[in-house]
Structures are given as C-alpha cells and as structure tokens.
Short mmCIF file of C-alpha atoms in Angstrom, two decimals:
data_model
loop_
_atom_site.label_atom_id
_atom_site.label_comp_id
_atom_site.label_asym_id
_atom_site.label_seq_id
_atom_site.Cartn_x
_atom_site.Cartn_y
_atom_site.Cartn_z
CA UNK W 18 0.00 0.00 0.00
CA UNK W 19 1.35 3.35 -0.86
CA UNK W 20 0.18 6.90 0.17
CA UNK W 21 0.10 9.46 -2.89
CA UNK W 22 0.79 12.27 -0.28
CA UNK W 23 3.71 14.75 -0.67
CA UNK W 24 3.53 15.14 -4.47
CA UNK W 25 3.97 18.43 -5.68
CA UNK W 26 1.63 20.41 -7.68
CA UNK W 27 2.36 23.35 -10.50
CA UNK W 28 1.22 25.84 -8.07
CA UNK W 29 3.26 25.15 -4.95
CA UNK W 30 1.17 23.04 -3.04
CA UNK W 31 1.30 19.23 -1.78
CA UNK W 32 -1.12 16.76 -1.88
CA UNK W 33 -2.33 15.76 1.37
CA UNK W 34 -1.14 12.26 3.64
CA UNK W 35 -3.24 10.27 4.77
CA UNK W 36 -6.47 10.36 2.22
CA UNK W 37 -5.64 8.25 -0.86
CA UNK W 38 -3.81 5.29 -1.04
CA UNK W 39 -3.08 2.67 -3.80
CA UNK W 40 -2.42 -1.05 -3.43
CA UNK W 41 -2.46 -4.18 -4.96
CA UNK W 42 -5.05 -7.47 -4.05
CA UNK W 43 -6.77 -7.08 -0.50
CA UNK W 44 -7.88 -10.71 -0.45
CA UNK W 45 -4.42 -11.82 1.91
CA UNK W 46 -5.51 -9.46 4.63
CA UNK W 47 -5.60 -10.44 8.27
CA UNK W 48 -7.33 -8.86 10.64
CA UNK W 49 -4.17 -6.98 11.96
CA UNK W 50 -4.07 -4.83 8.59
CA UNK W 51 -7.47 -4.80 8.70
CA UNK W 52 -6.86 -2.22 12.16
CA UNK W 53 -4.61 -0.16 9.96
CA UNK W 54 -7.26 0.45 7.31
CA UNK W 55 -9.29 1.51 10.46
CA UNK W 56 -6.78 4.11 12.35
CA UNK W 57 -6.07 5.27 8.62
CA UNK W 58 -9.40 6.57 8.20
CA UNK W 59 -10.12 4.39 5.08
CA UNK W 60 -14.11 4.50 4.14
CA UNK W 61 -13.80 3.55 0.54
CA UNK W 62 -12.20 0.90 -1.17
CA UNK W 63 -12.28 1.16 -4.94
CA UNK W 64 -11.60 -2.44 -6.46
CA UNK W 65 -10.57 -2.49 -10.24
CA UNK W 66 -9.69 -5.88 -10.61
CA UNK W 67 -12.55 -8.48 -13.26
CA UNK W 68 -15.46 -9.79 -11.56
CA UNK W 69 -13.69 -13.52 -11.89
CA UNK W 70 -10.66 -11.61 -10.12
CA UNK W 71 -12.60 -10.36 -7.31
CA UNK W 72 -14.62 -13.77 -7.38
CA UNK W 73 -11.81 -15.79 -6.66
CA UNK W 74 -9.66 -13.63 -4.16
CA UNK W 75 -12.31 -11.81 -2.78
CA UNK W 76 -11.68 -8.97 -0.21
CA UNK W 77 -13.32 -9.61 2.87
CA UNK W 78 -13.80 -6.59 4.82
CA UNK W 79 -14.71 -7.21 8.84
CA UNK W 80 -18.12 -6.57 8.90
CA UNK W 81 -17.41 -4.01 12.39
CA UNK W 82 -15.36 -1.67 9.79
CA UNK W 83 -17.88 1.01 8.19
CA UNK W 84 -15.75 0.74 4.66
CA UNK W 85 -17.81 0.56 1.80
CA UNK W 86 -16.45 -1.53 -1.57
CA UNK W 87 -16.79 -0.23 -4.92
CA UNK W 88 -16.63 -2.76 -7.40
CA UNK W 89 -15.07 -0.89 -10.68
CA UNK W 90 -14.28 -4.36 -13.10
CA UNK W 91 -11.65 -3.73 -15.23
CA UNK W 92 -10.73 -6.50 -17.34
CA UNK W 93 -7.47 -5.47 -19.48
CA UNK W 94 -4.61 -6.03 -16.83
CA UNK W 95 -5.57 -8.86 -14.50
CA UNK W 96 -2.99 -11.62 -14.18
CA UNK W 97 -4.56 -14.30 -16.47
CA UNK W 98 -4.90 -12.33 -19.56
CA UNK W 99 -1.34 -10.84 -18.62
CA UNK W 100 -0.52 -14.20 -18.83
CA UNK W 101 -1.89 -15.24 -22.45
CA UNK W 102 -1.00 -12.02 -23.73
CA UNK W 103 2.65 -12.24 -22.94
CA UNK W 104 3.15 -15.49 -24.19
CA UNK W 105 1.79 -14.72 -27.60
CA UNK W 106 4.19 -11.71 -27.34
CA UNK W 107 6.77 -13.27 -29.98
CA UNK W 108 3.62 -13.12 -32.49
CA UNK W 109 2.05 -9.52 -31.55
CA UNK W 110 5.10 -7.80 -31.35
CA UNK W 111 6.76 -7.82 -28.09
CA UNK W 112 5.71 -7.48 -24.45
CA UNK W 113 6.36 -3.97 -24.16
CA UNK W 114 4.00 -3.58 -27.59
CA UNK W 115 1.23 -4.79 -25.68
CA UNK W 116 1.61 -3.27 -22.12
CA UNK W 117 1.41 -0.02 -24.60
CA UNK W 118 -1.77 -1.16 -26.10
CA UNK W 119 -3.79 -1.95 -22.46
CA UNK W 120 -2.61 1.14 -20.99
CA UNK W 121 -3.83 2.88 -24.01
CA UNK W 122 -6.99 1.05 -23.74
CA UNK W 123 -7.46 2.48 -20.09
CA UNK W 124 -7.58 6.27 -20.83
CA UNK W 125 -9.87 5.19 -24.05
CA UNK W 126 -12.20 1.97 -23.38
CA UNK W 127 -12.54 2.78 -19.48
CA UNK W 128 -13.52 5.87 -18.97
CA UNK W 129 -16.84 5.18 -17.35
CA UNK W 130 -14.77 3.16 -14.73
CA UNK W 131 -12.74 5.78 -13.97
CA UNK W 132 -15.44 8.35 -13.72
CA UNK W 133 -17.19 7.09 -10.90
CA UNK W 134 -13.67 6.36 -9.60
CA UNK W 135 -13.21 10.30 -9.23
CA UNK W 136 -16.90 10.65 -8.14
CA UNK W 137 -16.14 8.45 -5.29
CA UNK W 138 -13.13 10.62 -4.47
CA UNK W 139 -15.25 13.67 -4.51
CA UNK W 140 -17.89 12.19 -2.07
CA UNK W 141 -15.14 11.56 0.45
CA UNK W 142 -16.17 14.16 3.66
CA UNK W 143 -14.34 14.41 7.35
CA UNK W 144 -11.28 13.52 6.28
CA UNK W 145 -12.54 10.52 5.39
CA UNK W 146 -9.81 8.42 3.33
CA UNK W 147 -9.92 6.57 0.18
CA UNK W 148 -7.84 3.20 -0.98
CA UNK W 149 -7.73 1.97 -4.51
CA UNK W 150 -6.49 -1.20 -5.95
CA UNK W 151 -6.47 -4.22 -8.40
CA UNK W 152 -4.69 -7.40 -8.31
CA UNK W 153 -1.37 -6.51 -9.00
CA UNK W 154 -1.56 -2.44 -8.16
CA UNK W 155 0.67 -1.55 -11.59
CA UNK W 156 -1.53 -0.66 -14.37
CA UNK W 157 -5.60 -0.24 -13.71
CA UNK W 158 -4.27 1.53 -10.21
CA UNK W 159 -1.42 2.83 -12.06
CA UNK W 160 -3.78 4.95 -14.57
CA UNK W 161 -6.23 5.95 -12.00
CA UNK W 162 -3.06 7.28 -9.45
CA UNK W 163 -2.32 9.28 -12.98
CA UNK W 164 -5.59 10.67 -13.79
CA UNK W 165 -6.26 11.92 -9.98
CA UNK W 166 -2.75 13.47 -9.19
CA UNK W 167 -3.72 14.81 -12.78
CA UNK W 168 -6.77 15.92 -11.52
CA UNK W 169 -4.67 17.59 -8.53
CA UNK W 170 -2.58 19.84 -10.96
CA UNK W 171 0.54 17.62 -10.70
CA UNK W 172 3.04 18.05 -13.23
CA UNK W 173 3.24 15.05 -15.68
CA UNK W 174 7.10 14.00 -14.71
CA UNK W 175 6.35 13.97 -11.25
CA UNK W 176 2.99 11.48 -12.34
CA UNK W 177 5.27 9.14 -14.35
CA UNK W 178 7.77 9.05 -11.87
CA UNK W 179 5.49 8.09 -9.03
CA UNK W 180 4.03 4.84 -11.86
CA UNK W 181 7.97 4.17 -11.90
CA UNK W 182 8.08 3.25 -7.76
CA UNK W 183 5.84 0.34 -8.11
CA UNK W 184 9.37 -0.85 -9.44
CA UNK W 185 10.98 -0.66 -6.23
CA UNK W 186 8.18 -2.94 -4.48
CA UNK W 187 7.23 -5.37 -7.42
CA UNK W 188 10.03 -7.61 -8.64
CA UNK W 189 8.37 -9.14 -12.31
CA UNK W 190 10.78 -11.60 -11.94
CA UNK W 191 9.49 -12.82 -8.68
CA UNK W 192 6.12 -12.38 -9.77
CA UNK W 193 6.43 -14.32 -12.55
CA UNK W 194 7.95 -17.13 -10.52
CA UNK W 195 5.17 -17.65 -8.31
CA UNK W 196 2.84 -17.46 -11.36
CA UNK W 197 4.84 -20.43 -13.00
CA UNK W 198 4.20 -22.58 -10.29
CA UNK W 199 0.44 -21.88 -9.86
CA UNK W 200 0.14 -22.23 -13.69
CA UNK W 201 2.92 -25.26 -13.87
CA UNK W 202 0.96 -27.24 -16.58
CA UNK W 203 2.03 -24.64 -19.01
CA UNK W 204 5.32 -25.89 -18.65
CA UNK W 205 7.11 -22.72 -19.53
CA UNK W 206 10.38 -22.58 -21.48
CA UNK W 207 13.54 -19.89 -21.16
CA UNK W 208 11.95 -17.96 -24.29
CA UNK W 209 8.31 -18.05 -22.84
CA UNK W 210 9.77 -16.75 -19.63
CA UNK W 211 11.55 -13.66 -21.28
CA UNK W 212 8.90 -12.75 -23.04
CA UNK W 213 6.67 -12.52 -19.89
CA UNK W 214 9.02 -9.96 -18.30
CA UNK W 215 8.10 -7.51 -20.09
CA UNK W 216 4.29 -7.48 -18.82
CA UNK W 217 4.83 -7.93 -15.41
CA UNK W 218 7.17 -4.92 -15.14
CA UNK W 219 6.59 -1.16 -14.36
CA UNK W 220 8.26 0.38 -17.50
CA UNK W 221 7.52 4.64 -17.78
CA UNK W 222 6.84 4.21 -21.52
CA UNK W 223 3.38 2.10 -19.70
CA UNK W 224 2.07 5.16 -18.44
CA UNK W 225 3.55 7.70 -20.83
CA UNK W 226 1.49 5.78 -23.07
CA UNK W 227 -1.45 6.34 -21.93
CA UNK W 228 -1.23 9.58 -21.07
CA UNK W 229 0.23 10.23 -24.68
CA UNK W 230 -2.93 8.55 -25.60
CA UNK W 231 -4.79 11.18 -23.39
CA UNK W 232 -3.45 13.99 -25.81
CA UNK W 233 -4.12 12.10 -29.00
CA UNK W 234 -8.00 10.54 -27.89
CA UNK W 235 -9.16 13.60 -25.79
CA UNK W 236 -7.00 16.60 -26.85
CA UNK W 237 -5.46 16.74 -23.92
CA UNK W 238 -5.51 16.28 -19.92
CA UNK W 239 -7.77 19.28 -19.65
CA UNK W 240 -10.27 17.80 -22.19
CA UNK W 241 -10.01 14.11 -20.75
CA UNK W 242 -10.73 15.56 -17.29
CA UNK W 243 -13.66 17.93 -18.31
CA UNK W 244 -15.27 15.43 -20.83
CA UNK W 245 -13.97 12.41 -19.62
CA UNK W 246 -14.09 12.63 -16.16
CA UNK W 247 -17.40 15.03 -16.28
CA UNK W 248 -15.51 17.37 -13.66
CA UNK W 249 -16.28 21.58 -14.26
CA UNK W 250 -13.96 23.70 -13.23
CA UNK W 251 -15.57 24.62 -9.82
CA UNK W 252 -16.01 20.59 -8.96
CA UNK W 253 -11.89 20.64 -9.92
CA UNK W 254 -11.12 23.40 -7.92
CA UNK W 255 -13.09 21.84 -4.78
CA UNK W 256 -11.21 18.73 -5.40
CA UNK W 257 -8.37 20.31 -5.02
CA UNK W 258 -9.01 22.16 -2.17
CA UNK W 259 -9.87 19.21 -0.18
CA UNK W 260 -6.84 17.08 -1.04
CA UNK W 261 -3.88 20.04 -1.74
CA UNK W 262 -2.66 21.13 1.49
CA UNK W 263 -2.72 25.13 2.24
CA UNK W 264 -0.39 27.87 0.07
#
C-alpha cells in the first residue's frame, strides 16, 4: 500500500497524507491490517480488478469496519490475460507492444470506470480516506493514481515518476515465478519466460502511453478531465481544495 501524499503540484502546493492510497489485491488481509485500514481513516475501497478476479480472491472486509467496496471491473490487466498475452508476445510484437496497447486502452475503453472512480473521491467528507487497488496495483491503479494526481494539478514527470516506484516494491521476476508454479501445466520454457518480463514490469513508456494517448484521444488532460471525467472547473477546484494542502 502506498500513500500518494507529498507530491507536488504546479502551483506550490502538496497533496495531502493520509487520504488516498493505492495497493495491490486485499484478499491476503488479516485482521491486523485490517486495524490499519481503520486508524487510517479508510471508508472507501475502490476495487478495479474483473469480476472472476474479485470472485476468486475476494476482499473480505470485517463486517465491524464502516468501509464501503466499490466494485469498478476492469478486465485489461488482471494476471490471467497478462498471462496469455505475454506469451503470444513473440507473435504480436513484443511485451512492451502490448503493455502499450492496455494502458492505451485504459484512458480510451474505461472511462466510465474511472469516472465514478473520481466521483467516489469527490464524495469523500471528514477527512474521510480513500484506498484503490487491483490485483497486482501496476496498471488499472497505475492509470487511476495518474488521472487523480492529474486531476490535482501535478506536473506530468512527477505522475510518471510516481508509476515508476511500483518498481521498487514489485520484482516481475518474482512475480512471474510464483505465477509459473500456480500455472505449472504450461510448462514454460527460457523464451516463454523472457517474453513474460516484459508485462509484469513497471516500465515509464506504460504510463507515458497512456497519457500520450490522453493527448491524441481527448485533446489533452484538460479535455479528458472535463469530458472524460465530467468534472467543471468549480467541482476541480473543490477537489483540489480538499486534497492540496494550504499555500
């Protein structure tokens, strides 16, 4: 879990700790972390991941904890399709060609999704806190973290560079290894494992490509969030307000 607090904005302000956080799969939980999510305030939990994802490693919130689960399927992303997708890679054009093409997908194809994502953000009252996630926390969380420090007035480098930390806690390599063993009837070979890398890592070019897609699909960030996101000016500058600390 990681806390999207501390980033800059254009204007000279920070974006407040303690009110949105990003994270991968909830489902391993215990009810230790479950006490964290309560002293951090959390009331929302925005789950991205497929309805077979959140099916089969569902997140089981104590039923004492007022948080409220938003279910906001995404299917481009999830660990299966990740998966078939990279080992057709040789075929399609590479890995990286194809992480490309599903973060594109998300500032196109998803928009709805992401919407309410932001609606649910602007809902949030009394400091109330917000957590988002999908299975692996990289690329549906990835783009929403994007959009909303976006949203925020955060400059695009300092956006790309907070996609690139998910590289310091996800190892594709280890990831990949535990996946081999759950899915050992595949019976992977070395070239089937290299070309798998490439979609279980946390490249820039990911998110650069989506947000290049931004420009290209929507005119623009401004546009994307306006039209897009349906968020006026006034609703934008509330937003930002309630999650930008003071000048």
């Amino acid at each position: 879990m990681r806390d999207l607090g501390g980033h800059p904005t254009r204007c000279g302000r920070h974006v407040k700790y303690n009110r949105l956080f990003r994270s991968g799969s909830l489902s391993h939980l215990d009810e230790n972390d479950w006490q964290i999510m309560r002293t951090l305030n959390i009331s929302v939990i925005c789950d991205f991941r497929a309805e077979t994802e959140q099916s089969n490693e569902p997140t089981c919130i104590p039923p004492e904890l007022a948080i409220k689960k938003i279910a906001l399927s995404i299917a481009p992303g999830n660990r299966q399709n990740l998966m078939q997708q990279g080992l057709s890679a040789k075929k399609s054009g590479g890995g990286e060609q194809i992480m490309h093409a599903i973060n594109e997908s998300l500032a196109t194809e998803f928009t709805p999704s992401y919407r309410d994502f932001m609606r649910c953000i602007q809902q949030l009252q009394n400091q109330q806190a917000l957590l988002f996630h999908c299975t692996v926390g990289k690329d549906r969380t990835g783009f929403a973290a994007a959009i909303l420090l976006a949203c925020l007035n955060v400059e695009r480098e300092t956006i790309e560079a907070e996609y690139a930390l998910t590289q310091h806690y996800f190892d594709p390599h280890m990831q990949l290894e535990g996946l081999t063993q759950k899915y050992a009837a595949l019976n992977l070979g070395e070239m089937e494992m290299k070309n798998l890398i490439p979609v279980f890592d946390t490249r820039p070019s990911y998110i650069a490509a989506a947000l290049d897609k931004i420009d290209q699909h929507w005119g623009g960030m401004d546009a994307y969030i306006h039209e897009g996101l349906n968020i006026n000016k006034a609703s934008l500058n509330t937003l930002r307000n309630e999650f930008l600390d003071a000048y």
